[in-house]
PDB file of C-alpha atoms in Angstrom:
ATOM      1  CA  MET L 800    -123.338 -30.298-143.364  1.00 81.00           C
ATOM      2  CA  LYS L 801    -125.417 -28.806-145.382  1.00 86.00           C
ATOM      3  CA  ILE L 802    -125.231 -28.449-149.396  1.00 89.00           C
ATOM      4  CA  LYS L 803    -123.996 -25.651-150.718  1.00 91.00           C
ATOM      5  CA  LYS L 804    -122.810 -26.534-154.343  1.00 95.00           C
ATOM      6  CA  ILE L 805    -123.920 -29.010-156.541  1.00 96.00           C
ATOM      7  CA  TYR L 806    -122.220 -29.120-159.840  1.00 98.00           C
ATOM      8  CA  LEU L 807    -123.530 -31.553-162.496  1.00 98.00           C
ATOM      9  CA  ASP L 808    -121.379 -33.395-165.659  1.00 98.00           C
ATOM     10  CA  MET L 809    -123.442 -33.121-169.003  1.00 98.00           C
ATOM     11  CA  ASP L 810    -121.739 -35.626-171.254  1.00 96.00           C
ATOM     12  CA  GLY L 811    -123.120 -39.101-169.637  1.00 95.00           C
ATOM     13  CA  VAL L 812    -125.624 -37.253-166.569  1.00 97.00           C
ATOM     14  CA  ILE L 813    -127.720 -34.985-169.077  1.00 98.00           C
ATOM     15  CA  ALA L 814    -126.746 -35.290-172.766  1.00 98.00           C
ATOM     16  CA  ASN L 815    -126.320 -38.214-174.468  1.00 97.00           C
ATOM     17  CA  PHE L 816    -122.038 -37.402-175.764  1.00 95.00           C
ATOM     18  CA  GLU L 817    -121.940 -41.681-175.992  1.00 93.00           C
ATOM     19  CA  ARG L 818    -124.733 -42.544-178.428  1.00 95.00           C
ATOM     20  CA  ARG L 819    -124.245 -40.069-181.398  1.00 96.00           C
ATOM     21  CA  TYR L 820    -120.850 -40.944-181.170  1.00 93.00           C
ATOM     22  CA  ILE L 821    -120.869 -43.952-181.977  1.00 93.00           C
ATOM     23  CA  GLU L 822    -123.363 -43.533-184.684  1.00 95.00           C
ATOM     24  CA  LEU L 823    -121.104 -40.797-186.323  1.00 94.00           C
ATOM     25  CA  PHE L 824    -117.793 -43.186-185.954  1.00 91.00           C
ATOM     26  CA  GLU L 825    -119.256 -46.866-184.450  1.00 89.00           C
ATOM     27  CA  GLU L 826    -117.055 -47.314-182.100  1.00 85.00           C
ATOM     28  CA  THR L 827    -117.206 -45.091-178.191  1.00 81.00           C
ATOM     29  CA  PRO L 828    -115.298 -41.864-177.621  1.00 78.00           C
ATOM     30  CA  GLY L 829    -112.053 -43.233-176.246  1.00 66.00           C
ATOM     31  CA  GLU L 830    -111.769 -46.948-177.908  1.00 55.00           C
ATOM     32  CA  PHE L 831    -108.944 -45.357-179.832  1.00 52.00           C
ATOM     33  CA  ARG L 832    -108.260 -41.878-178.676  1.00 51.00           C
ATOM     34  CA  ASP L 833    -104.433 -41.692-177.764  1.00 51.00           C
ATOM     35  CA  ARG L 834    -104.169 -39.455-174.150  1.00 50.00           C
ATOM     36  CA  LYS L 835    -101.420 -36.883-176.686  1.00 51.00           C
ATOM     37  CA  GLU L 836    -102.366 -37.191-179.745  1.00 55.00           C
ATOM     38  CA  TRP L 837    -106.251 -36.144-180.430  1.00 60.00           C
ATOM     39  CA  SER L 838    -108.295 -38.938-183.068  1.00 77.00           C
ATOM     40  CA  GLU L 839    -109.881 -37.790-186.989  1.00 86.00           C
ATOM     41  CA  ASN L 840    -112.842 -38.583-185.319  1.00 89.00           C
ATOM     42  CA  TRP L 841    -112.715 -36.295-182.375  1.00 89.00           C
ATOM     43  CA  VAL L 842    -112.114 -33.561-185.117  1.00 90.00           C
ATOM     44  CA  LYS L 843    -114.397 -34.566-187.256  1.00 94.00           C
ATOM     45  CA  PHE L 844    -117.542 -34.759-184.622  1.00 95.00           C
ATOM     46  CA  ILE L 845    -116.498 -31.266-183.370  1.00 95.00           C
ATOM     47  CA  GLU L 846    -115.911 -29.858-186.562  1.00 96.00           C
ATOM     48  CA  GLY L 847    -120.186 -30.490-186.569  1.00 97.00           C
ATOM     49  CA  LYS L 848    -120.997 -29.105-183.925  1.00 98.00           C
ATOM     50  CA  ASN L 849    -122.414 -32.770-182.833  1.00 97.00           C
ATOM     51  CA  PHE L 850    -122.160 -31.674-179.006  1.00 97.00           C
ATOM     52  CA  GLU L 851    -124.964 -28.710-179.563  1.00 97.00           C
ATOM     53  CA  THR L 852    -127.195 -30.883-180.759  1.00 97.00           C
ATOM     54  CA  LEU L 853    -126.568 -34.083-178.435  1.00 98.00           C
ATOM     55  CA  ASP L 854    -130.310 -36.279-176.984  1.00 97.00           C
ATOM     56  CA  TRP L 855    -131.466 -35.890-173.663  1.00 98.00           C
ATOM     57  CA  TRP L 856    -129.190 -39.168-171.197  1.00 97.00           C
ATOM     58  CA  PRO L 857    -131.955 -40.807-170.630  1.00 97.00           C
ATOM     59  CA  GLY L 858    -133.151 -40.205-166.735  1.00 97.00           C
ATOM     60  CA  GLY L 859    -131.590 -37.125-167.802  1.00 97.00           C
ATOM     61  CA  PRO L 860    -134.541 -34.214-167.978  1.00 97.00           C
ATOM     62  CA  GLU L 861    -136.346 -36.597-165.032  1.00 97.00           C
ATOM     63  CA  LEU L 862    -132.375 -34.749-163.031  1.00 97.00           C
ATOM     64  CA  ILE L 863    -132.947 -31.676-163.493  1.00 97.00           C
ATOM     65  CA  THR L 864    -136.380 -31.458-162.808  1.00 96.00           C
ATOM     66  CA  PHE L 865    -135.266 -33.431-159.212  1.00 96.00           C
ATOM     67  CA  LEU L 866    -132.729 -30.310-158.540  1.00 96.00           C
ATOM     68  CA  THR L 867    -134.453 -27.136-159.541  1.00 95.00           C
ATOM     69  CA  LYS L 868    -137.327 -29.154-157.147  1.00 95.00           C
ATOM     70  CA  ASN L 869    -135.619 -29.165-154.815  1.00 92.00           C
ATOM     71  CA  PHE L 870    -132.832 -26.725-154.454  1.00 91.00           C
ATOM     72  CA  ASP L 871    -132.165 -22.871-155.436  1.00 91.00           C
ATOM     73  CA  ILE L 872    -130.857 -22.455-158.563  1.00 90.00           C
ATOM     74  CA  SER L 873    -128.013 -20.651-156.647  1.00 92.00           C
ATOM     75  CA  GLN L 874    -126.576 -23.897-155.806  1.00 93.00           C
ATOM     76  CA  ILE L 875    -126.855 -26.039-159.101  1.00 97.00           C
ATOM     77  CA  GLU L 876    -123.776 -25.416-160.748  1.00 97.00           C
ATOM     78  CA  ILE L 877    -122.505 -27.201-164.594  1.00 98.00           C
ATOM     79  CA  LEU L 878    -119.643 -28.654-164.191  1.00 98.00           C
ATOM     80  CA  SER L 879    -117.810 -30.565-167.588  1.00 98.00           C
ATOM     81  CA  SER L 880    -114.963 -31.014-169.577  1.00 96.00           C
ATOM     82  CA  SER L 881    -114.223 -29.917-172.777  1.00 94.00           C
ATOM     83  CA  GLY L 882    -111.837 -32.585-173.215  1.00 89.00           C
ATOM     84  CA  GLY L 883    -108.425 -31.029-174.058  1.00 89.00           C
ATOM     85  CA  ASN L 884    -106.949 -27.882-174.550  1.00 91.00           C
ATOM     86  CA  LYS L 885    -106.861 -27.349-178.411  1.00 90.00           C
ATOM     87  CA  PHE L 886    -110.447 -27.885-178.952  1.00 93.00           C
ATOM     88  CA  HIS L 887    -111.952 -26.011-176.140  1.00 96.00           C
ATOM     89  CA  GLU L 888    -113.461 -22.805-177.509  1.00 97.00           C
ATOM     90  CA  LYS L 889    -114.930 -24.673-179.682  1.00 97.00           C
ATOM     91  CA  VAL L 890    -116.361 -27.324-177.258  1.00 97.00           C
ATOM     92  CA  VAL L 891    -117.076 -23.795-174.955  1.00 97.00           C
ATOM     93  CA  GLU L 892    -119.384 -22.550-177.094  1.00 98.00           C
ATOM     94  CA  GLN L 893    -121.040 -25.751-177.837  1.00 98.00           C
ATOM     95  CA  LYS L 894    -121.526 -27.618-174.588  1.00 98.00           C
ATOM     96  CA  ASN L 895    -123.651 -22.881-173.884  1.00 97.00           C
ATOM     97  CA  THR L 896    -124.836 -23.998-177.140  1.00 98.00           C
ATOM     98  CA  TRP L 897    -126.661 -27.232-176.208  1.00 98.00           C
ATOM     99  CA  LEU L 898    -128.227 -25.630-173.005  1.00 98.00           C
ATOM    100  CA  LYS L 899    -129.920 -22.434-174.550  1.00 97.00           C
ATOM    101  CA  ASN L 900    -131.243 -25.224-176.633  1.00 97.00           C
ATOM    102  CA  TYR L 901    -132.483 -27.483-173.370  1.00 96.00           C
ATOM    103  CA  ASN L 902    -133.615 -23.889-171.281  1.00 95.00           C
ATOM    104  CA  ILE L 903    -131.162 -25.443-168.732  1.00 95.00           C
ATOM    105  CA  PRO L 904    -131.667 -22.791-165.908  1.00 91.00           C
ATOM    106  CA  PHE L 905    -127.995 -23.066-164.208  1.00 93.00           C
ATOM    107  CA  GLU L 906    -126.619 -19.541-164.803  1.00 88.00           C
ATOM    108  CA  LYS L 907    -122.804 -21.043-163.402  1.00 96.00           C
ATOM    109  CA  VAL L 908    -121.419 -23.511-166.189  1.00 97.00           C
ATOM    110  CA  ASN L 909    -117.966 -24.250-166.388  1.00 98.00           C
ATOM    111  CA  ILE L 910    -115.943 -26.074-168.446  1.00 97.00           C
ATOM    112  CA  VAL L 911    -112.979 -27.297-167.107  1.00 97.00           C
ATOM    113  CA  SER L 912    -110.343 -28.239-170.496  1.00 94.00           C
ATOM    114  CA  GLY L 913    -109.618 -31.192-168.963  1.00 90.00           C
ATOM    115  CA  ARG L 914    -111.445 -33.776-166.070  1.00 91.00           C
ATOM    116  CA  LYS L 915    -108.834 -33.830-163.707  1.00 92.00           C
ATOM    117  CA  ARG L 916    -109.694 -30.192-163.469  1.00 96.00           C
ATOM    118  CA  LYS L 917    -112.822 -30.593-161.113  1.00 98.00           C
ATOM    119  CA  ALA L 918    -111.081 -31.792-158.387  1.00 97.00           C
ATOM    120  CA  GLU L 919    -109.995 -28.062-158.471  1.00 97.00           C
ATOM    121  CA  TYR L 920    -114.190 -27.436-157.496  1.00 98.00           C
ATOM    122  CA  ALA L 921    -114.238 -29.803-154.762  1.00 97.00           C
ATOM    123  CA  THR L 922    -115.580 -28.407-150.873  1.00 96.00           C
ATOM    124  CA  PRO L 923    -116.823 -30.594-147.864  1.00 95.00           C
ATOM    125  CA  ASP L 924    -120.235 -28.959-148.696  1.00 94.00           C
ATOM    126  CA  SER L 925    -120.008 -29.953-152.431  1.00 96.00           C
ATOM    127  CA  ILE L 926    -121.251 -32.713-154.383  1.00 96.00           C
ATOM    128  CA  LEU L 927    -119.877 -33.427-157.687  1.00 98.00           C
ATOM    129  CA  ILE L 928    -123.000 -35.460-160.315  1.00 98.00           C
ATOM    130  CA  ASP L 929    -120.027 -37.302-162.102  1.00 97.00           C
ATOM    131  CA  ASP L 930    -120.348 -40.249-164.579  1.00 96.00           C
ATOM    132  CA  THR L 931    -116.695 -41.335-165.136  1.00 94.00           C
ATOM    133  CA  GLU L 932    -115.509 -42.766-162.153  1.00 95.00           C
ATOM    134  CA  ASP L 933    -111.608 -41.540-161.919  1.00 95.00           C
ATOM    135  CA  VAL L 934    -113.567 -37.800-161.952  1.00 96.00           C
ATOM    136  CA  VAL L 935    -114.683 -38.615-158.485  1.00 97.00           C
ATOM    137  CA  LYS L 936    -112.577 -40.909-156.864  1.00 97.00           C
ATOM    138  CA  ALA L 937    -110.458 -37.492-156.983  1.00 97.00           C
ATOM    139  CA  PHE L 938    -113.400 -35.256-156.294  1.00 98.00           C
ATOM    140  CA  ARG L 939    -113.554 -36.396-153.478  1.00 96.00           C
ATOM    141  CA  ASP L 940    -110.030 -37.158-152.612  1.00 97.00           C
ATOM    142  CA  ALA L 941    -109.814 -33.279-152.690  1.00 97.00           C
ATOM    143  CA  GLY L 942    -112.824 -32.863-149.819  1.00 96.00           C
ATOM    144  CA  GLY L 943    -115.714 -32.685-151.927  1.00 96.00           C
ATOM    145  CA  VAL L 944    -118.559 -35.591-151.843  1.00 95.00           C
ATOM    146  CA  ALA L 945    -119.716 -37.573-155.188  1.00 96.00           C
ATOM    147  CA  ILE L 946    -122.297 -39.547-156.917  1.00 97.00           C
ATOM    148  CA  HIS L 947    -120.905 -41.897-159.488  1.00 97.00           C
ATOM    149  CA  HIS L 948    -123.932 -41.588-162.066  1.00 97.00           C
ATOM    150  CA  LYS L 949    -124.906 -44.995-163.229  1.00 95.00           C
ATOM    151  CA  ASP L 950    -129.035 -44.016-163.120  1.00 94.00           C
ATOM    152  CA  TYR L 951    -131.535 -41.881-162.107  1.00 95.00           C
ATOM    153  CA  ASN L 952    -133.130 -43.456-160.467  1.00 96.00           C
ATOM    154  CA  ASN L 953    -129.495 -44.530-157.782  1.00 96.00           C
ATOM    155  CA  THR L 954    -129.402 -40.703-158.029  1.00 97.00           C
ATOM    156  CA  ILE L 955    -131.978 -39.803-156.388  1.00 96.00           C
ATOM    157  CA  LYS L 956    -131.513 -41.854-153.822  1.00 95.00           C
ATOM    158  CA  LEU L 957    -128.302 -40.689-153.217  1.00 94.00           C
ATOM    159  CA  LEU L 958    -129.661 -37.217-153.108  1.00 94.00           C
ATOM    160  CA  ASN L 959    -131.978 -36.848-150.585  1.00 92.00           C
ATOM    161  CA  ILE L 960    -130.468 -38.458-148.435  1.00 91.00           C
ATOM    162  CA  TYR L 961    -128.134 -36.009-148.338  1.00 88.00           C
ATOM    163  CA  LEU L 962    -130.941 -33.334-149.121  1.00 85.00           C
ATOM    164  CA  THR L 963    -132.343 -35.257-145.560  1.00 84.00           C
ATOM    165  CA  LYS L 964    -128.968 -36.348-142.872  1.00 81.00           C
ATOM    166  CA  GLY L 965    -126.471 -34.181-144.831  1.00 76.00           C
ATOM    167  CA  LEU L 966    -122.663 -34.139-145.706  1.00 75.00           C
ATOM    168  CA  ASN L 967    -121.719 -36.086-143.081  1.00 70.00           C
ATOM    169  CA  LYS L 968    -118.730 -37.975-144.225  1.00 52.00           C
TER     170      LYS L 968
END
């Protein structure tokens, strides 16, 4: 089966959210987060508009270049999470600014209110590139193909296999 859609996560794939969070607060993003309550640092991160100015994730620019050279731009969409409903609109605005600042050419940007919602985009002819293992599993369980992104070289290797052999599961 031919690839019809590629969904590309932002944080941990092309944008370095984790580094900025650790630099600011000397803790990992989820370290002190209660899933029902937002930590004070999470609020500060968003209020400081940090999603707008994140650095590239290592290999991020190369991944964008690979995708744009090997796929039609209309096949590639951003699929990222805002981390929840409370700050959804602010995070959407900041992530869109980041994409614009880095000249990311993909027209369709899907920013869902929670990472579990990414599975709603799964189809047998779609691929999700994401760094979060449970998101990858949920996307696969919903009928899509997913690449658990750990580094650029591994992701490109898998994409090349799918390009040449298709998405036969």
